[in-house]
């Protein structure tokens, strides 16, 4: 049974009526989890500490957040802060850390954290894009400095590029960041040319997708690039920025990924984690703005993590002209580092 992080206090993070990042996003899923306590084992959470946050965020920004406790404001036109938002973001971040550490401690148990607000857009010195604290980056640093986990892979399948996560790790050779996202789209980063910096050159792998991409594009990018890259990197721990806003029913994403394809991506990552790092995989919720679609996807992912779904039983769509073209483009951009590139026919 996988671990799960969820907390009723997250519901107090609420903005103006009609804001898509709202407590109601999780309502159908929470109701299902309440009715199925056997589906996952809850983990207790606590607020992330200042030293944990300071591994990723600047001191002035952490102090700015502290000063906003109890107040209401906007960090940018999308990103609200309600009176309990800072407390809740720190709790969500502490939940991410506790989950990552519990999974890293072993025993082959995977985990999922239903965090609100999301985190992957948050930069070192600024919140943005609904995000206050970059939970996945803080969790990865907590594993590195708290548990000596060195090689960490982060896969980000949220429909938006994880700019904050990329920027934090782009000079790190020991952190692989692989992102599938719609491009051009918010937040504007995530081109093929962004491949990391300095010692980390090559450890950032962006896989931009055209609007309307669906199962064929995502699953062939997974099979031909994401999975081979992860196997070559051989992580000690796999973290996933699991947004579900590329779902076909999502009101913001404009993509066509089905629930079954999300389950397949989770199953493939679980398989990689089993083969390379004794099954150490933790998924952190990012976006996903259709409550029923989000509930379906997370239930399927939990079934995968608990071993109730078998990879071979999941559908794999045929390649399409678009998926073949994308994989060729990815191969050319990321060079001979990847096995998939070496399999491509000469032009
Ligand atoms: Zn998103």
Coordinates of C-alpha atoms and ligand atoms in Angstrom, one line a residue:
X1 CA 0.0 0.0 0.0
X2 CA 1.5 3.4 -1.0
X3 CA 2.0 6.3 1.4
X4 CA -0.2 9.3 1.0
X5 CA 0.1 12.9 2.2
X6 CA -3.2 14.7 2.5
X7 CA -4.5 17.2 5.0
X8 CA -7.8 18.9 5.5
X9 CA -6.0 22.1 6.5
X10 CA -5.0 22.6 2.8
X11 CA -8.7 23.6 2.2
X12 CA -8.1 26.9 3.9
X13 CA -5.8 27.9 1.0
X14 CA -8.6 29.6 -1.0
X15 CA -8.5 32.6 -3.3
X16 CA -11.1 34.7 -5.1
X17 CA -14.2 32.8 -6.2
X18 CA -13.6 31.2 -9.6
X19 CA -9.8 30.8 -9.2
X20 CA -9.0 27.4 -10.6
X21 CA -6.5 26.5 -7.9
X22 CA -9.2 26.0 -5.3
X23 CA -10.1 23.5 -2.6
X24 CA -12.9 22.0 -4.7
X25 CA -10.2 20.6 -7.1
X26 CA -9.7 17.8 -4.6
X27 CA -13.2 17.3 -3.4
X28 CA -14.2 14.2 -5.4
X29 CA -10.8 12.6 -4.7
X30 CA -11.0 13.4 -1.0
X31 CA -14.5 11.9 -0.8
X32 CA -13.2 8.7 -2.6
X33 CA -10.2 8.5 -0.3
X34 CA -12.4 8.9 2.8
X35 CA -14.5 6.0 1.6
X36 CA -11.5 3.9 0.7
X37 CA -9.0 4.2 3.6
X38 CA -7.4 0.9 2.5
X39 CA -6.1 2.6 -0.8
X40 CA -3.2 4.4 0.9
X41 CA -1.6 4.9 4.3
X42 CA -1.5 8.5 5.5
X43 CA 1.7 10.1 6.7
X44 CA 1.7 12.8 9.4
X45 CA 3.0 16.2 8.2
X46 CA 4.6 19.2 9.8
X47 CA 5.7 22.6 8.6
X48 CA 9.0 22.7 6.6
X49 CA 11.7 24.5 8.7
X50 CA 13.5 27.7 7.7
X51 CA 16.8 25.8 7.0
X52 CA 14.9 23.4 4.7
X53 CA 13.3 26.3 2.7
X54 CA 16.6 28.2 2.6
X55 CA 18.2 25.3 0.7
X56 CA 16.1 26.5 -2.3
X57 CA 14.7 29.9 -1.5
X58 CA 16.4 33.2 -0.7
X59 CA 16.3 34.5 2.9
X60 CA 14.5 37.7 1.8
X61 CA 11.8 35.6 0.2
X62 CA 11.4 33.3 3.2
X63 CA 11.1 36.5 5.3
X64 CA 8.6 38.0 2.9
X65 CA 6.4 34.8 3.2
X66 CA 6.7 35.0 7.1
X67 CA 5.5 38.6 7.0
X68 CA 2.4 37.6 4.9
X69 CA 1.1 35.2 7.6
X70 CA -2.4 36.2 8.5
X71 CA -2.7 38.6 5.6
X72 CA -4.1 38.5 2.1
X73 CA -2.3 39.6 -1.1
X74 CA -1.2 38.6 -4.6
X75 CA 2.4 37.6 -5.5
X76 CA 1.5 38.0 -9.2
X77 CA -1.8 38.3 -11.1
X78 CA -2.3 34.5 -10.7
X79 CA -0.9 33.8 -7.3
X80 CA -3.0 34.6 -4.3
X81 CA -2.0 34.5 -0.6
X82 CA -4.8 34.0 1.9
X83 CA -4.5 34.4 5.6
X84 CA -3.5 30.7 6.2
X85 CA -1.7 30.2 2.8
X86 CA 1.9 30.5 4.1
X87 CA 1.2 28.1 7.0
X88 CA -0.4 25.7 4.5
X89 CA 2.4 26.0 1.9
X90 CA 4.9 25.2 4.6
X91 CA 2.8 22.2 5.7
X92 CA 2.6 21.0 2.1
X93 CA 6.3 21.3 1.8
X94 CA 6.9 19.5 5.1
X95 CA 4.6 16.8 3.8
X96 CA 6.7 16.5 0.6
X97 CA 9.9 16.2 2.7
X98 CA 8.4 13.6 5.0
X99 CA 7.1 11.5 2.1
X100 CA 10.4 11.7 0.2
X101 CA 12.4 10.7 3.3
X102 CA 10.0 7.8 4.1
X103 CA 10.2 6.5 0.6
X104 CA 14.0 7.0 0.4
X105 CA 14.3 5.0 3.6
X106 CA 13.3 2.0 1.5
X107 CA 11.2 -1.1 1.8
X108 CA 10.0 -0.5 -1.7
X109 CA 7.0 1.5 -0.8
X110 CA 6.0 4.3 -3.1
X111 CA 4.1 7.4 -2.2
X112 CA 1.9 10.2 -3.4
X113 CA 1.4 13.7 -1.9
X114 CA -1.8 15.6 -2.6
X115 CA -0.2 19.0 -2.1
X116 CA -1.9 22.4 -2.3
X117 CA -0.8 24.9 -3.4
X118 CA 1.4 23.5 -6.2
X119 CA 5.1 24.3 -6.2
X120 CA 7.1 23.8 -9.4
X121 CA 6.8 27.4 -10.7
X122 CA 8.2 28.9 -7.4
X123 CA 11.6 30.5 -8.0
X124 CA 14.4 31.1 -5.5
X125 CA 13.2 34.6 -4.7
X126 CA 9.6 34.7 -5.8
X127 CA 6.3 32.8 -5.9
X128 CA 4.5 32.6 -9.2
X129 CA 1.9 30.6 -11.2
X130 CA -0.2 29.6 -8.1
X131 CA 3.0 28.4 -6.4
X132 CA 4.5 29.8 -3.1
X133 CA 7.2 27.2 -2.2
X134 CA 9.0 24.8 -4.6
X135 CA 8.1 21.7 -2.6
X136 CA 9.8 19.2 -5.0
X137 CA 13.1 21.1 -5.0
X138 CA 13.0 21.5 -1.2
X139 CA 12.3 17.8 -0.8
X140 CA 15.1 16.8 -3.2
X141 CA 17.6 19.0 -1.2
X142 CA 16.3 17.5 2.1
X143 CA 17.1 14.0 0.7
X144 CA 20.5 15.1 -0.4
X145 CA 21.6 16.9 2.8
X146 CA 19.5 15.0 5.3
X147 CA 19.9 11.4 4.0
X148 CA 22.9 11.5 1.7
X149 CA 20.9 10.6 -1.4
X150 CA 23.0 12.0 -4.3
X151 CA 21.6 11.1 -7.6
X152 CA 18.0 12.3 -7.8
X153 CA 15.8 12.3 -11.0
X154 CA 12.8 14.6 -11.2
X155 CA 10.2 14.0 -13.9
X156 CA 7.7 16.8 -14.4
X157 CA 4.7 15.8 -16.5
X158 CA 2.5 18.8 -15.5
X159 CA 1.3 20.6 -18.7
X160 CA 3.3 23.7 -17.6
X161 CA 7.1 23.8 -17.6
X162 CA 8.6 23.5 -14.1
X163 CA 10.7 26.7 -14.4
X164 CA 11.5 27.0 -10.7
X165 CA 12.7 23.4 -10.4
X166 CA 14.8 23.6 -13.6
X167 CA 16.4 26.8 -12.5
X168 CA 17.3 25.5 -9.1
X169 CA 19.0 22.4 -10.4
X170 CA 20.3 23.5 -13.8
X171 CA 23.9 23.6 -12.8
X172 CA 23.7 20.3 -10.8
X173 CA 25.1 17.2 -12.5
X174 CA 23.6 15.0 -9.8
X175 CA 20.0 16.0 -10.4
X176 CA 18.3 15.0 -13.7
X177 CA 15.3 17.1 -14.6
X178 CA 13.0 15.8 -17.3
X179 CA 10.0 17.9 -18.3
X180 CA 7.1 17.2 -20.7
X181 CA 5.0 20.3 -21.2
X182 CA 3.0 22.4 -23.7
X183 CA 5.2 24.9 -25.5
X184 CA 4.8 27.8 -26.2
X185 CA 2.7 28.2 -23.1
X186 CA 2.8 29.6 -19.6
X187 CA 5.4 30.2 -18.1
X188 CA 7.4 30.7 -21.4
X189 CA 10.4 28.6 -20.5
X190 CA 11.2 25.0 -21.4
X191 CA 12.7 25.1 -24.9
X192 CA 14.8 22.3 -26.3
X193 CA 17.8 24.5 -26.1
X194 CA 17.6 24.7 -22.3
X195 CA 19.8 21.7 -21.4
X196 CA 21.4 22.8 -18.1
X197 CA 24.4 24.9 -17.3
X198 CA 28.0 24.5 -16.3
X199 CA 28.6 21.0 -14.7
X200 CA 24.9 20.3 -15.2
X201 CA 24.9 20.7 -18.9
X202 CA 22.9 17.8 -20.3
X203 CA 21.0 17.0 -17.0
X204 CA 18.1 19.2 -18.0
X205 CA 15.9 17.5 -20.6
X206 CA 13.0 19.5 -22.0
X207 CA 10.4 17.8 -24.2
X208 CA 8.1 20.6 -25.4
X209 CA 4.8 19.5 -26.8
X210 CA 2.5 21.2 -29.3
X211 CA -1.0 22.3 -28.2
X212 CA -3.4 19.4 -28.5
X213 CA -0.8 16.6 -27.9
X214 CA -2.2 13.4 -26.5
X215 CA -1.5 9.8 -25.6
X216 CA 0.7 9.0 -28.7
X217 CA 3.0 12.0 -28.2
X218 CA 3.3 11.5 -24.4
X219 CA 3.7 7.8 -24.4
X220 CA 6.2 7.7 -27.2
X221 CA 8.2 10.5 -25.7
X222 CA 8.2 8.3 -22.5
X223 CA 9.2 5.1 -24.3
X224 CA 11.9 6.7 -26.5
X225 CA 13.3 9.4 -24.4
X226 CA 12.2 9.6 -20.7
X227 CA 12.6 6.0 -19.8
X228 CA 16.0 5.5 -21.6
X229 CA 17.3 8.7 -20.1
X230 CA 16.3 7.7 -16.6
X231 CA 17.9 4.2 -17.0
X232 CA 21.1 5.8 -18.2
X233 CA 21.1 8.2 -15.3
X234 CA 20.4 5.5 -12.7
X235 CA 18.8 7.6 -10.0
X236 CA 18.9 6.7 -6.3
X237 CA 15.5 8.2 -6.0
X238 CA 12.8 9.3 -8.4
X239 CA 10.6 12.3 -7.7
X240 CA 7.7 13.3 -9.9
X241 CA 6.0 16.6 -10.4
X242 CA 2.7 15.0 -11.1
X243 CA 0.3 17.6 -12.5
X244 CA -2.8 16.3 -14.3
X245 CA -3.6 19.4 -16.3
X246 CA -2.6 17.8 -19.6
X247 CA -5.7 15.7 -19.2
X248 CA -8.2 15.8 -22.1
X249 CA -10.9 17.3 -19.8
X250 CA -8.7 19.9 -18.1
X251 CA -10.1 23.4 -18.6
X252 CA -6.6 25.1 -18.7
X253 CA -4.2 22.7 -20.4
X254 CA -5.4 22.4 -24.0
X255 CA -4.0 18.8 -24.3
X256 CA -5.6 15.4 -24.9
X257 CA -3.9 13.0 -22.5
X258 CA -6.3 10.3 -21.1
X259 CA -6.5 8.9 -17.7
X260 CA -5.1 5.6 -19.0
X261 CA -2.0 7.3 -20.3
X262 CA -1.3 8.9 -16.9
X263 CA -1.6 5.5 -15.4
X264 CA 0.8 4.1 -18.0
X265 CA 3.3 6.9 -17.4
X266 CA 3.2 6.2 -13.6
X267 CA 3.6 2.4 -14.3
X268 CA 6.6 3.1 -16.5
X269 CA 8.3 5.3 -13.9
X270 CA 7.5 2.7 -11.2
X271 CA 9.2 0.0 -13.3
X272 CA 12.3 2.2 -13.8
X273 CA 12.4 2.9 -10.0
X274 CA 12.2 -0.8 -9.3
X275 CA 15.0 -1.5 -11.8
X276 CA 17.3 1.3 -10.7
X277 CA 16.6 2.3 -7.1
X278 CA 14.6 -0.4 -5.3
X279 CA 11.3 1.2 -6.1
X280 CA 12.0 4.5 -4.5
X281 CA 9.5 6.8 -6.2
X282 CA 7.4 9.7 -4.7
X283 CA 4.9 11.7 -6.7
X284 CA 3.9 15.2 -5.7
X285 CA 0.7 16.8 -7.0
X286 CA 1.1 19.9 -9.1
X287 CA -1.7 21.1 -11.4
X288 CA -5.0 19.5 -12.5
X289 CA -8.1 21.6 -12.6
X290 CA -11.0 19.3 -13.6
X291 CA -11.9 17.7 -10.2
X292 CA -13.4 14.5 -11.7
X293 CA -10.5 14.0 -14.1
X294 CA -8.0 14.6 -11.3
X295 CA -9.8 12.1 -9.0
X296 CA -9.8 9.5 -11.8
X297 CA -6.1 10.0 -12.5
X298 CA -5.0 9.9 -8.9
X299 CA -7.0 6.8 -8.2
X300 CA -5.4 5.0 -11.2
X301 CA -2.0 6.1 -10.1
X302 CA -2.6 4.8 -6.6
X303 CA -3.7 1.5 -8.1
X304 CA -0.4 1.4 -10.1
X305 CA 1.7 2.2 -7.0
X306 CA 0.0 -0.5 -5.0
X307 CA 0.6 -3.1 -7.7
X308 CA -3.1 -3.5 -8.7
X309 CA -2.4 -2.4 -12.3
X310 CA 0.1 -4.2 -14.5
X311 CA 2.0 -2.2 -17.1
X312 CA 1.3 -4.7 -19.9
X313 CA -2.4 -4.4 -19.2
X314 CA -2.4 -0.7 -20.0
X315 CA -2.9 0.6 -23.5
X316 CA -0.1 1.8 -25.7
X317 CA -1.3 3.8 -28.7
X318 CA 0.2 3.4 -32.1
X319 CA 2.8 6.0 -33.2
X320 CA 1.5 8.9 -35.2
X321 CA 3.2 11.2 -37.6
X322 CA 3.3 13.8 -34.8
X323 CA 4.8 11.5 -32.2
X324 CA 7.4 10.2 -34.7
X325 CA 8.3 13.8 -35.6
X326 CA 8.6 14.8 -31.9
X327 CA 10.8 12.0 -31.0
X328 CA 13.1 12.8 -33.9
X329 CA 13.3 16.4 -32.8
X330 CA 14.0 15.4 -29.2
X331 CA 16.8 13.1 -30.4
X332 CA 18.4 15.8 -32.5
X333 CA 18.2 18.4 -29.7
X334 CA 19.6 16.2 -26.9
X335 CA 22.4 14.6 -28.9
X336 CA 23.9 11.2 -28.7
X337 CA 23.6 11.0 -24.9
X338 CA 20.5 8.8 -25.2
X339 CA 20.0 5.3 -26.5
X340 CA 16.9 6.4 -28.4
X341 CA 19.0 8.7 -30.5
X342 CA 21.4 6.0 -31.5
X343 CA 18.4 3.9 -32.7
X344 CA 17.3 6.7 -35.1
X345 CA 18.0 6.1 -38.8
X346 CA 20.5 8.4 -40.4
X347 CA 18.9 11.4 -42.2
Ligands
LIG1 ZN1 0.3 23.1 -14.5

